[in-house]
Short mmCIF file of C-alpha atoms in Angstrom, two decimals:
data_model
loop_
_atom_site.label_atom_id
_atom_site.label_comp_id
_atom_site.label_asym_id
_atom_site.label_seq_id
_atom_site.Cartn_x
_atom_site.Cartn_y
_atom_site.Cartn_z
CA MET H 1 68.14 170.38 -109.09
CA SER H 2 69.30 171.05 -105.57
CA THR H 3 72.72 172.05 -104.24
CA ALA H 4 73.89 170.77 -100.88
CA THR H 5 75.22 173.47 -98.64
CA PRO H 6 77.07 172.92 -95.39
CA ALA H 7 75.47 173.79 -92.13
CA ILE H 8 76.30 177.11 -90.67
CA ASN H 9 78.23 175.63 -87.74
CA GLU H 10 80.01 173.00 -89.82
CA PRO H 11 83.68 173.82 -90.60
CA ALA H 12 84.50 174.37 -94.25
CA TYR H 13 87.53 171.99 -93.97
CA ALA H 14 88.78 169.35 -91.65
CA PRO H 15 92.10 170.06 -89.90
CA ALA H 16 94.87 168.11 -91.49
CA GLY H 17 96.91 167.89 -88.26
CA PRO H 18 100.53 168.90 -87.84
CA PRO H 19 102.74 168.46 -90.91
CA PRO H 20 105.20 165.54 -90.95
CA GLU H 21 108.57 166.10 -89.27
CA GLY H 22 110.36 165.95 -92.61
CA HIS H 23 108.22 168.80 -93.93
CA ARG H 24 108.95 170.83 -90.80
CA ALA H 25 112.70 170.39 -91.25
CA ARG H 26 112.48 171.44 -94.88
CA GLY H 27 110.44 174.47 -93.82
CA VAL H 28 113.09 175.47 -91.28
CA LEU H 29 115.87 175.12 -93.86
CA ALA H 30 113.87 177.15 -96.41
CA LEU H 31 113.34 179.93 -93.88
CA ALA H 32 117.04 179.78 -92.92
CA ARG H 33 118.05 180.23 -96.57
CA PHE H 34 115.66 183.18 -96.87
CA GLU H 35 117.04 184.84 -93.74
CA ALA H 36 120.61 184.26 -94.91
CA ARG H 37 119.81 186.03 -98.19
CA GLU H 38 118.15 188.85 -96.27
CA LEU H 39 121.29 189.28 -94.15
CA LEU H 40 123.35 189.48 -97.32
CA LEU H 41 121.30 192.49 -98.40
CA GLN H 42 122.08 194.42 -95.22
CA ALA H 43 124.55 197.27 -95.76
CA PRO H 44 126.57 196.64 -92.57
CA ILE H 45 127.14 193.02 -93.58
CA LEU H 46 128.25 193.89 -97.10
CA LEU H 47 130.45 196.80 -96.03
CA THR H 48 132.25 195.08 -93.16
CA PHE H 49 132.81 191.87 -95.14
CA ALA H 50 134.26 193.89 -98.01
CA LEU H 51 136.53 195.72 -95.53
CA TYR H 52 137.54 192.40 -93.99
CA VAL H 53 138.46 190.81 -97.31
CA GLY H 54 140.16 193.99 -98.50
CA TYR H 55 142.27 194.26 -95.36
CA VAL H 56 143.39 190.64 -95.62
CA ALA H 57 144.25 191.09 -99.30
CA LEU H 58 146.27 194.25 -98.63
CA ARG H 59 148.15 192.56 -95.80
CA LEU H 60 149.03 189.63 -98.03
CA MET H 61 150.15 191.91 -100.86
CA GLY H 62 152.28 194.11 -98.61
CA ARG H 63 155.56 192.23 -98.88
CA ASP H 64 159.01 192.58 -97.48
CA GLY H 65 161.80 190.05 -97.24
CA MET H 66 160.60 188.50 -94.00
CA ASP H 67 157.21 187.75 -95.57
CA ASP H 68 158.99 185.04 -97.56
CA TYR H 69 159.69 183.21 -94.29
CA PRO H 70 156.41 183.40 -92.34
CA VAL H 71 156.34 181.71 -88.94
CA LEU H 72 153.04 179.86 -89.11
CA ASN H 73 152.38 179.78 -85.35
CA THR H 74 152.06 183.58 -85.55
CA VAL H 75 150.20 183.65 -88.88
CA ASP H 76 147.34 181.52 -87.52
CA ARG H 77 146.76 183.96 -84.65
CA GLN H 78 146.68 186.93 -87.03
CA THR H 79 143.47 185.50 -88.49
CA GLN H 80 141.57 185.93 -85.20
CA MET H 81 141.27 189.70 -84.85
CA GLU H 82 140.64 190.48 -88.51
CA PRO H 83 136.96 189.35 -88.65
CA LEU H 84 135.92 191.09 -85.41
CA LEU H 85 134.30 194.09 -87.15
CA PHE H 86 132.43 191.73 -89.44
CA ALA H 87 131.28 189.77 -86.37
CA VAL H 88 129.87 192.94 -84.82
CA ALA H 89 127.86 193.61 -87.99
CA VAL H 90 126.52 190.03 -87.97
CA PHE H 91 125.56 190.45 -84.31
CA ILE H 92 123.56 193.62 -84.94
CA CYS H 93 121.93 192.45 -88.17
CA CYS H 94 120.89 189.05 -86.79
CA ASN H 95 119.27 190.78 -83.85
CA ALA H 96 117.44 193.12 -86.21
CA ALA H 97 116.29 190.20 -88.36
CA VAL H 98 114.60 188.50 -85.39
CA LEU H 99 112.94 191.77 -84.41
CA ARG H 100 111.81 192.57 -87.95
CA SER H 101 108.25 191.30 -87.39
CA ARG H 102 107.93 193.29 -84.17
CA LYS H 103 109.15 196.42 -85.91
CA SER H 104 106.71 195.86 -88.79
CA ASN H 105 103.87 194.97 -86.38
CA THR H 106 103.30 191.59 -88.04
CA VAL H 107 103.92 189.35 -85.03
CA GLN H 108 100.26 188.35 -84.80
CA GLN H 109 100.32 186.93 -88.34
CA PHE H 110 102.75 184.21 -87.22
CA ASP H 111 99.92 182.68 -85.16
CA VAL H 112 98.25 181.37 -88.34
CA LEU H 113 101.42 179.58 -89.48
CA ALA H 114 102.14 175.93 -88.86
CA MET H 115 105.78 176.63 -87.87
CA GLU H 116 106.28 177.01 -84.15
CA PRO H 117 108.14 180.07 -82.83
CA TRP H 118 111.17 178.04 -81.70
CA ARG H 119 111.60 176.65 -85.22
CA ARG H 120 111.65 180.21 -86.58
CA THR H 121 114.33 180.98 -83.98
CA LEU H 122 116.26 177.90 -85.16
CA ALA H 123 116.06 179.20 -88.73
CA HIS H 124 117.59 182.50 -87.63
CA VAL H 125 120.41 180.62 -85.89
CA LEU H 126 121.06 178.51 -88.98
CA SER H 127 121.14 181.64 -91.16
CA VAL H 128 124.40 182.65 -89.46
CA ILE H 129 126.27 179.52 -90.56
CA PRO H 130 126.95 180.68 -94.16
CA TYR H 131 128.72 183.77 -92.83
CA ALA H 132 130.87 181.69 -90.49
CA VAL H 133 131.71 179.51 -93.51
CA LEU H 134 132.62 182.59 -95.56
CA THR H 135 134.92 183.71 -92.76
CA ALA H 136 136.48 180.25 -92.67
CA LEU H 137 137.17 180.43 -96.41
CA VAL H 138 138.96 183.77 -95.99
CA VAL H 139 140.95 182.39 -93.05
CA VAL H 140 141.95 179.24 -94.92
CA GLY H 141 142.87 181.25 -98.01
CA ALA H 142 145.03 183.71 -96.08
CA PHE H 143 146.76 181.03 -94.03
CA GLY H 144 147.16 178.70 -97.00
CA ARG H 145 148.89 181.38 -99.04
CA GLU H 146 151.47 181.82 -96.29
CA ALA H 147 151.82 178.10 -95.56
CA LEU H 148 152.52 177.27 -99.22
CA LYS H 149 155.51 179.61 -99.41
CA PRO H 150 158.76 177.64 -99.77
CA GLY H 151 160.23 179.45 -96.75
CA ALA H 152 157.27 178.88 -94.40
CA ILE H 153 158.45 177.95 -90.91
CA GLY H 154 156.74 175.52 -88.54
CA HIS H 155 153.05 174.73 -88.62
CA GLY H 156 149.76 176.33 -87.70
CA SER H 157 147.03 175.21 -85.33
CA VAL H 158 143.54 174.21 -86.43
CA GLY H 159 142.29 175.45 -83.07
CA GLU H 160 143.76 178.91 -83.62
CA LEU H 161 142.38 179.07 -87.18
CA ALA H 162 138.90 178.09 -85.99
CA ILE H 163 138.52 181.06 -83.64
CA GLY H 164 137.82 183.61 -86.39
CA PRO H 165 134.84 181.73 -87.90
CA LEU H 166 133.60 180.75 -84.43
CA THR H 167 133.65 184.42 -83.43
CA VAL H 168 131.30 185.27 -86.29
CA LEU H 169 129.05 182.32 -85.46
CA LEU H 170 128.95 183.25 -81.78
CA ALA H 171 128.15 186.88 -82.61
CA GLY H 172 125.17 185.85 -84.75
CA VAL H 173 123.84 183.43 -82.12
CA MET H 174 124.16 186.09 -79.42
CA GLY H 175 122.24 188.52 -81.61
CA VAL H 176 119.39 186.01 -81.93
CA LEU H 177 119.43 185.22 -78.19
CA LEU H 178 119.32 188.87 -77.18
CA ALA H 179 116.35 189.44 -79.51
CA VAL H 180 114.49 186.58 -77.82
CA LEU H 181 115.36 187.65 -74.26
CA LEU H 182 115.24 191.45 -74.68
CA PRO H 183 113.26 192.34 -77.81
CA PHE H 184 114.36 195.96 -78.04
CA PRO H 185 116.35 197.37 -80.99
CA PHE H 186 118.80 199.39 -78.88
CA VAL H 187 120.01 196.40 -76.83
CA PRO H 188 122.74 195.25 -79.30
CA ILE H 189 124.36 198.69 -79.30
CA LEU H 190 124.45 198.76 -75.50
CA ALA H 191 125.69 195.18 -75.25
CA THR H 192 128.62 195.73 -77.62
CA ILE H 193 130.51 197.93 -75.14
CA PRO H 194 130.54 195.51 -72.16
CA PHE H 195 131.32 192.59 -74.48
CA TYR H 196 134.32 194.45 -75.85
CA LEU H 197 135.54 195.35 -72.35
CA LEU H 198 135.17 191.71 -71.30
CA ILE H 199 137.31 190.58 -74.22
CA VAL H 200 139.99 193.17 -73.45
CA VAL H 201 140.16 192.17 -69.78
CA ALA H 202 140.24 188.47 -70.65
CA SER H 203 142.95 189.02 -73.25
CA ALA H 204 145.11 190.84 -70.72
CA ALA H 205 144.65 187.95 -68.29
CA GLY H 206 145.56 185.46 -70.99
CA ASP H 207 148.70 187.39 -71.93
CA GLU H 208 149.76 187.30 -68.28
CA GLY H 209 149.47 183.51 -68.31
CA ARG H 210 146.33 183.34 -66.16
CA ARG H 211 144.12 180.44 -67.23
CA GLU H 212 140.84 182.19 -66.37
CA GLY H 213 141.38 184.54 -69.28
CA TRP H 214 140.63 181.65 -71.63
CA LEU H 215 137.04 181.47 -70.36
CA SER H 216 136.28 184.39 -72.65
CA PRO H 217 135.05 183.00 -75.98
CA VAL H 218 137.19 185.52 -77.87
CA LEU H 219 140.73 186.60 -77.03
CA PHE H 220 142.76 189.30 -78.67
CA PRO H 221 146.08 187.58 -79.37
CA ALA H 222 149.07 189.51 -78.06
CA GLN H 223 150.45 191.70 -80.85
CA THR H 224 153.72 192.74 -79.26
CA GLY H 225 155.79 192.50 -82.43
CA GLY H 226 158.13 190.23 -80.51
CA ASP H 227 160.19 187.43 -81.96
CA PRO H 228 158.41 184.10 -82.47
CA VAL H 229 159.13 181.11 -80.27
CA PRO H 230 158.63 177.36 -80.83
CA THR H 231 154.99 176.32 -80.78
CA ASP H 232 155.35 174.09 -77.72
CA LEU H 233 156.57 177.08 -75.68
CA LEU H 234 153.54 179.27 -76.41
CA GLY H 235 151.32 177.63 -73.81
CA ARG H 236 148.13 178.30 -75.75
CA PRO H 237 145.41 175.60 -75.33
CA ALA H 238 144.06 176.48 -78.76
CA GLY H 239 142.32 173.17 -79.45
CA TRP H 240 140.52 173.14 -76.10
CA HIS H 241 139.57 176.79 -76.53
CA ALA H 242 138.06 176.10 -79.95
CA LEU H 243 136.05 173.24 -78.43
CA TYR H 244 134.95 175.55 -75.62
CA ALA H 245 133.85 178.27 -78.07
CA THR H 246 131.98 175.71 -80.19
CA GLY H 247 130.13 174.39 -77.16
CA LEU H 248 129.31 177.92 -76.04
CA CYS H 249 127.76 178.68 -79.45
CA ALA H 250 125.59 175.57 -79.11
CA VAL H 251 124.61 176.39 -75.50
CA LEU H 252 123.46 179.91 -76.41
CA ALA H 253 121.54 178.59 -79.41
CA CYS H 254 119.77 176.01 -77.21
CA VAL H 255 118.90 178.71 -74.66
CA ALA H 256 117.30 180.75 -77.43
CA LEU H 257 115.31 177.73 -78.62
CA LEU H 258 114.15 176.82 -75.10
CA ARG H 259 113.17 180.42 -74.42
CA SER H 260 111.12 180.39 -77.64
CA GLY H 261 109.17 177.32 -76.53
CA GLY H 262 111.26 174.55 -78.04
CA ARG H 263 111.13 172.21 -75.05
CA THR H 264 111.31 169.05 -77.11
CA ARG H 265 113.44 166.05 -76.25
CA ALA H 266 115.79 166.81 -79.13
CA VAL H 267 116.41 170.40 -77.99
CA LYS H 268 116.87 169.34 -74.36
CA ALA H 269 119.29 166.59 -75.39
CA ALA H 270 121.20 169.07 -77.56
CA ALA H 271 121.40 171.50 -74.63
CA VAL H 272 122.82 168.80 -72.33
CA LEU H 273 125.38 167.76 -74.98
CA ALA H 274 126.37 171.40 -75.59
CA LEU H 275 126.89 171.95 -71.86
CA ALA H 276 129.07 168.84 -71.69
CA VAL H 277 131.19 170.00 -74.64
CA THR H 278 131.59 173.48 -73.15
CA ALA H 279 132.59 172.06 -69.78
CA ALA H 280 135.09 169.70 -71.41
CA GLY H 281 136.66 172.59 -73.31
CA ALA H 282 136.83 174.74 -70.20
CA VAL H 283 138.43 171.97 -68.12
CA GLY H 284 140.87 171.20 -70.92
CA GLN H 285 142.05 174.80 -70.94
CA PHE H 286 142.97 174.52 -67.26
CA SER H 287 144.77 171.19 -67.63
CA LEU H 288 147.96 172.73 -69.01
CA ASP H 289 151.09 171.82 -67.05
CA THR H 290 152.31 175.33 -66.23
CA LYS H 291 155.28 174.16 -64.18
CA GLY H 292 156.48 171.94 -66.99
CA LEU H 293 155.94 174.76 -69.47
CA ASP H 294 158.00 177.19 -67.38
CA ALA H 295 160.78 174.63 -67.10
CA ALA H 296 160.75 174.05 -70.87
CA ARG H 297 160.96 177.80 -71.49
CA ARG H 298 163.91 178.17 -69.12
CA THR H 299 165.70 175.31 -70.85
CA ALA H 300 165.11 176.81 -74.29
CA VAL H 301 166.50 180.18 -73.16
CA ASP H 302 169.40 179.10 -70.95
CA THR H 303 170.56 175.83 -72.53
CA PRO H 304 169.01 175.63 -76.00
CA GLN H 305 171.47 172.90 -77.05
CA LYS H 306 169.50 170.44 -74.92
CA VAL H 307 166.36 170.80 -77.05
CA GLN H 308 167.82 171.53 -80.48
CA SER H 309 168.93 169.37 -83.37
CA CYS H 310 171.89 170.14 -85.61
CA THR H 311 172.86 169.78 -89.26
CA LYS H 312 176.33 170.04 -90.72
CA HIS H 313 176.82 172.07 -93.91
CA GLY H 314 180.40 172.18 -95.11
CA ARG H 315 182.73 172.97 -92.21
CA SER H 316 180.07 174.50 -89.94
CA THR H 317 177.28 173.14 -87.77
CA TYR H 318 173.80 174.69 -87.70
CA CYS H 319 171.60 174.08 -84.65
CA SER H 320 168.00 175.19 -84.27
CA PHE H 321 164.64 174.28 -82.85
CA ASP H 322 163.01 171.65 -85.03
CA GLU H 323 160.50 174.01 -86.65
CA TRP H 324 163.37 176.03 -88.12
CA SER H 325 165.26 173.06 -89.58
CA GLY H 326 164.31 174.06 -93.12
CA VAL H 327 166.07 177.43 -92.80
CA ARG H 328 169.47 176.02 -91.88
CA SER H 329 170.55 175.79 -95.52
CA ASP H 330 169.84 179.52 -95.91
CA TRP H 331 172.03 180.25 -92.89
CA ALA H 332 174.77 178.09 -94.41
CA GLU H 333 174.60 180.04 -97.66
CA VAL H 334 175.17 183.33 -95.84
CA VAL H 335 178.04 181.92 -93.78
CA GLY H 336 179.68 180.50 -96.89
CA ARG H 337 179.36 183.81 -98.70
CA VAL H 338 180.86 185.81 -95.82
CA ARG H 339 183.68 183.33 -95.26
CA SER H 340 184.63 183.40 -98.97
CA ALA H 341 185.90 186.97 -98.48
CA ALA H 342 187.94 186.13 -95.36
CA GLY H 343 191.62 185.29 -95.24
CA GLY H 344 193.98 183.42 -92.95
CA ALA H 345 192.55 180.77 -90.66
CA ALA H 346 189.08 182.36 -90.86
CA ALA H 347 188.70 181.13 -94.44
CA GLN H 348 188.69 177.55 -93.10
CA ALA H 349 187.12 178.19 -89.69
CA SER H 350 184.44 175.88 -88.35
CA LEU H 351 181.54 177.84 -86.89
CA THR H 352 178.56 176.72 -84.82
CA VAL H 353 175.41 178.66 -85.65
CA ARG H 354 173.08 178.47 -82.65
CA GLN H 355 169.46 179.64 -82.64
CA ARG H 356 168.55 181.51 -79.48
CA ILE H 357 165.40 183.10 -78.07
CA GLY H 358 164.58 185.51 -75.28
CA ILE H 359 161.47 185.25 -73.07
CA GLY H 360 160.45 188.01 -70.68
CA ASP H 361 157.18 188.90 -68.94
CA GLN H 362 155.44 187.82 -72.14
CA VAL H 363 156.49 184.83 -74.17
CA GLU H 364 157.17 186.61 -77.45
CA VAL H 365 159.32 189.65 -76.80
CA ASP H 366 161.60 191.77 -78.93
CA SER H 367 164.55 191.27 -76.62
CA ALA H 368 168.23 191.96 -77.25
CA LEU H 369 170.24 188.77 -76.88
CA ASP H 370 173.56 188.93 -75.07
CA PRO H 371 176.58 188.08 -77.20
CA SER H 372 177.79 184.51 -76.84
CA SER H 373 181.22 184.14 -75.27
CA THR H 374 181.70 180.67 -76.77
CA PRO H 375 184.47 180.78 -79.40
CA GLY H 376 183.21 180.14 -82.91
CA GLU H 377 179.50 180.35 -81.97
CA VAL H 378 177.18 182.60 -84.01
CA THR H 379 173.72 183.56 -82.77
CA VAL H 380 170.69 183.53 -85.05
CA GLY H 381 167.13 184.49 -84.09
CA THR H 382 163.72 183.13 -85.02
CA ARG H 383 162.98 185.68 -87.75
CA TRP H 384 164.55 185.30 -91.15
CA GLY H 385 164.49 187.12 -94.45
CA GLY H 386 164.69 190.79 -95.29
CA ASN H 387 166.98 192.78 -93.04
CA ARG H 388 167.59 189.79 -90.79
CA VAL H 389 169.89 188.30 -93.44
CA PRO H 390 172.57 191.06 -93.42
CA GLU H 391 172.21 191.34 -89.63
CA PHE H 392 173.07 187.64 -89.35
CA ALA H 393 175.95 188.20 -91.77
CA VAL H 394 177.29 190.87 -89.40
CA GLY H 395 177.20 188.36 -86.56
CA ALA H 396 178.98 185.69 -88.60
CA ALA H 397 181.63 188.15 -89.81
CA THR H 398 182.20 189.34 -86.24
CA VAL H 399 183.00 185.79 -85.12
CA LEU H 400 185.27 185.19 -88.14
CA VAL H 401 187.21 188.37 -87.37
CA GLY H 402 187.23 188.40 -83.58
CA GLY H 403 186.80 184.74 -82.70
CA SER H 404 183.58 185.23 -80.71
CA GLU H 405 180.59 187.52 -80.51
CA ASP H 406 181.76 189.25 -77.36
CA MET H 407 184.21 191.17 -79.54
CA THR H 408 181.35 193.67 -79.89
CA THR H 409 181.57 194.44 -76.18
CA GLN H 410 185.10 195.78 -76.69
CA GLU H 411 185.94 199.35 -77.65
CA LEU H 412 186.23 199.41 -81.46
CA CYS H 413 186.44 203.16 -81.91
CA ASP H 414 189.85 203.30 -83.57
CA ASP H 415 189.91 199.64 -84.59
CA ALA H 416 190.41 198.14 -88.06
CA ARG H 417 188.35 195.10 -87.12
CA ALA H 418 185.06 196.99 -87.54
CA VAL H 419 186.08 197.87 -91.12
CA THR H 420 187.04 194.24 -91.79
CA VAL H 421 183.73 192.93 -90.45
CA MET H 422 181.72 195.22 -92.69
CA TRP H 423 183.91 194.36 -95.68
CA LEU H 424 183.13 190.65 -95.22
CA VAL H 425 179.42 191.44 -95.02
CA LEU H 426 179.19 193.81 -97.97
CA SER H 427 181.86 192.70 -100.44
CA THR H 428 179.90 189.58 -101.46
CA ASP H 429 176.46 191.20 -101.25
CA PRO H 430 174.70 191.82 -104.59
CA THR H 431 173.55 195.31 -103.51
CA PRO H 432 176.24 196.44 -101.04
CA MET H 433 175.30 200.10 -100.67
CA ASP H 434 171.61 199.38 -100.15
CA THR H 435 172.48 196.66 -97.64
CA PHE H 436 174.90 199.00 -95.88
CA ARG H 437 172.13 201.56 -95.52
CA ASN H 438 169.54 199.02 -94.35
CA VAL H 439 171.75 197.37 -91.79
CA ARG H 440 172.52 200.69 -90.07
CA LEU H 441 170.12 202.00 -87.50
CA SER H 442 170.35 205.48 -88.98
CA ASP H 443 169.50 204.28 -92.54
CA SER H 444 172.44 206.27 -93.90
CA VAL H 445 175.86 205.54 -95.39
CA SER H 446 177.70 208.50 -93.92
CA GLY H 447 178.81 209.60 -90.50
CA PRO H 448 178.71 207.52 -87.33
CA GLY H 449 176.04 204.87 -86.93
CA GLN H 450 175.04 201.67 -85.20
CA VAL H 451 175.14 198.47 -87.24
CA LEU H 452 172.46 195.93 -86.32
CA ALA H 453 173.20 192.29 -85.52
CA PRO H 454 171.39 189.39 -83.80
CA THR H 455 173.18 190.35 -80.55
CA ASN H 456 175.20 193.52 -79.93
CA GLY H 457 175.86 195.42 -83.12
CA LEU H 458 178.88 197.43 -84.13
CA SER H 459 179.26 201.13 -83.49
CA LEU H 460 180.89 202.69 -86.54
CA THR H 461 182.57 206.07 -86.43
CA GLY H 462 182.48 208.55 -89.28
CA PRO H 463 186.03 207.66 -90.47
CA GLN H 464 185.25 203.94 -90.39
CA THR H 465 182.11 204.53 -92.43
CA THR H 466 184.13 206.58 -94.93
CA VAL H 467 186.75 203.84 -95.33
CA ILE H 468 184.07 201.19 -95.85
CA ARG H 469 182.34 203.31 -98.47
CA GLU H 470 185.66 203.87 -100.26
CA LEU H 471 186.36 200.13 -100.29
CA LEU H 472 182.99 199.40 -101.89
CA GLU H 473 183.75 201.83 -104.71
CA ARG H 474 186.92 199.97 -105.68
CA PRO H 475 187.08 196.78 -107.80
CA ARG H 476 185.96 193.94 -105.58
CA ALA H 477 188.45 191.33 -106.76
CA ALA H 478 191.40 193.60 -106.12
CA MET H 479 190.16 194.69 -102.71
CA THR H 480 189.38 191.09 -101.70
CA ALA H 481 192.96 190.12 -102.55
CA ARG H 482 194.30 193.00 -100.45
CA VAL H 483 192.12 192.06 -97.47
CA LYS H 484 193.28 188.44 -97.59
CA ALA H 485 196.90 189.48 -98.01
CA HIS H 486 196.77 191.74 -94.91
CA TRP H 487 194.35 189.58 -92.91
CA THR H 488 196.55 189.31 -89.81
CA GLU H 489 196.96 193.08 -89.52
CA LEU H 490 193.30 193.83 -90.32
CA THR H 491 192.08 191.50 -87.58
CA SER H 492 194.42 192.79 -84.91
CA ALA H 493 193.06 194.96 -82.11
CA ARG H 494 196.21 197.10 -82.35
CA THR H 495 195.57 198.15 -85.97
CA THR H 496 193.85 201.51 -86.30
CA THR H 497 191.35 202.58 -88.91
CA ALA H 498 193.95 204.88 -90.48
CA GLN H 499 196.44 202.03 -90.75
CA ALA H 500 193.77 199.80 -92.29
CA ALA H 501 193.08 202.46 -94.91
CA ARG H 502 196.77 202.59 -95.84
CA LEU H 503 196.99 198.79 -96.03
CA LEU H 504 194.01 198.67 -98.34
CA GLY H 505 195.16 201.54 -100.52
CA VAL H 506 192.37 204.01 -99.83
CA GLU H 507 192.59 207.59 -98.66
CA VAL H 508 192.96 208.05 -94.89
CA PRO H 509 190.03 210.10 -93.51
CA LYS H 510 191.09 213.44 -92.08
CA GLU H 511 188.41 213.76 -89.43
CA ALA H 512 189.25 212.66 -85.91
CA GLU H 513 188.03 209.35 -84.55
CA LYS H 514 185.05 209.77 -82.26
CA CYS H 515 182.86 206.87 -81.15
CA GLU H 516 179.11 207.31 -81.11
CA GLU H 517 177.78 207.35 -77.58
#
C-alpha cells in the first residue's frame, strides 16, 4: 500500500481568493462591535459617561419655580456643553484603541489577515457610533422631560440638539484619524489644548455675531444668564451648523480611510459627498440675513406691539410674542388676584400686559427694562415662575395704584402708595411673609429694602416695611375692607405712611422716614 505525498515545492492548499464583499462587510461590523465593547471597558469612558449622566440628572432634579416654565430655545443649547468631557474621553480612548497593536507589538500579525488595513480603520470609526447614540439618548431624555412640562415655552431645535451627539462622534473620528496620521500615544494629550483654545475663540466670535465663528465644529453656547428672547431673534443657524458638523465627521473619517489605503471607488465617492455636505453646511451658515435680523431685533425691542399677538382675559388684554401665548392665562390669574384686593376704579380697571425684551451687545442679556409711561400698561418679561410671579404682581399693583409704571420713578419715601402696592401683592398671596422676603433684594422682612419688579422696583423704608408687616398680621378680610374703604386716600401722593397706618388701624412707626439710597 502506498501513500501519495505532495511534492516539496507544491503548496499544501490552493488560495481561495479574496472573500466575498458581503463577508468583508460582516467582518468589519463584527470588528466594530468588538472595538465598541472594548471601549466600554475603558475607565475614562465609564467614568466620564457616569459623570455626564449624573450631572444631567442632578440638573433636572434641582427645581425651583422657574423650572416649571422652561424656555425650550435655551434648554436645547444646554445639552451641548454637557457631553464635552465625555467626548474628550472618547477621543483619547479611540486613539489608544487604534494604537493598541503598535503598543503590543502585534502589527505584523495583521499581515496574515484577509481584512485590509483601511477596513480595520473603518471598524474603529464605526465603533464610535454607539457612544454618539448613547449621548443622543441622554440629550433626548433631558430635553423631553423639560418639553413635556405643562408650562414649557416655545420649541427646541433639532439642529441644536444634534450638536452634543455630533461632538462625541467627531471626537472619536478625530482620535482615529490622529492615530493613523501620527501614531504616537502622547499626541491626543497635546492636541486637546489647541482644540479647546480653537473652540473658545470660535465661541467668542459666534457670540459677537461673526459668522466665521460657526466654522468651528463645536461652539460653547453663551451662558450669560440673560433673559430668553424669541427663537427667530437668536440668529443661530443651528440646522446648517449640524449639517456642517455631520459632513465634517464624514470628511475626517474618509481621510482616515484613504490614508489607510482605502482608495476604492466607494470611499472616494463618500469623500466627495462628505465634502459637498460640509461645504453646503458652511455656506448655509453664512446665508443668514444679518440686516433683516438686526431690524427684527430693533422692532421687537422698540415697538413690540408690531410683532405680538394679544388675548383678552376678563377686562384686561395680554400681549406677547407667539411662543409665550400659553403663559398669558397665568398672567391673567395674577392680575385678577391682585385686582381683587383693590378698591375704587382700580377694581374695574382695564390693563394691558405687554411682554418686553432688552437686547444689548449680546442677544440674551439680563437688562433692566425702563418703566412704561403708557397709562394702564404692565410690563412682563420672558421668564416666568418662581420669584418672577410676585415681581410681576408688584408691577401690576403699581399700575393699579399709580396709573402707570413710571410711578416708581417718583419719590415714594414718605408715601402711602408703596404700602398700598405691597398690600395688593401680599394680601391675596398664599404665603405672604415668604413672598415678602423673596421679593425683596435683601431677603428680609425688616428695615429698608428694594422690592423687585419687571422694571423699576419700589424702595421701601423701614417704617413702610413695618406697616406692611403689621397689616399682614391682621385678619385679611377686615384689612381688605379698610383698604377699599380708604382707597382714594391710600392712593394719593399726598398721604404719608403715618397717615396710612392710622387709616388702616395699625400702630404708627416711631422711627423717622429715611429712603434707602
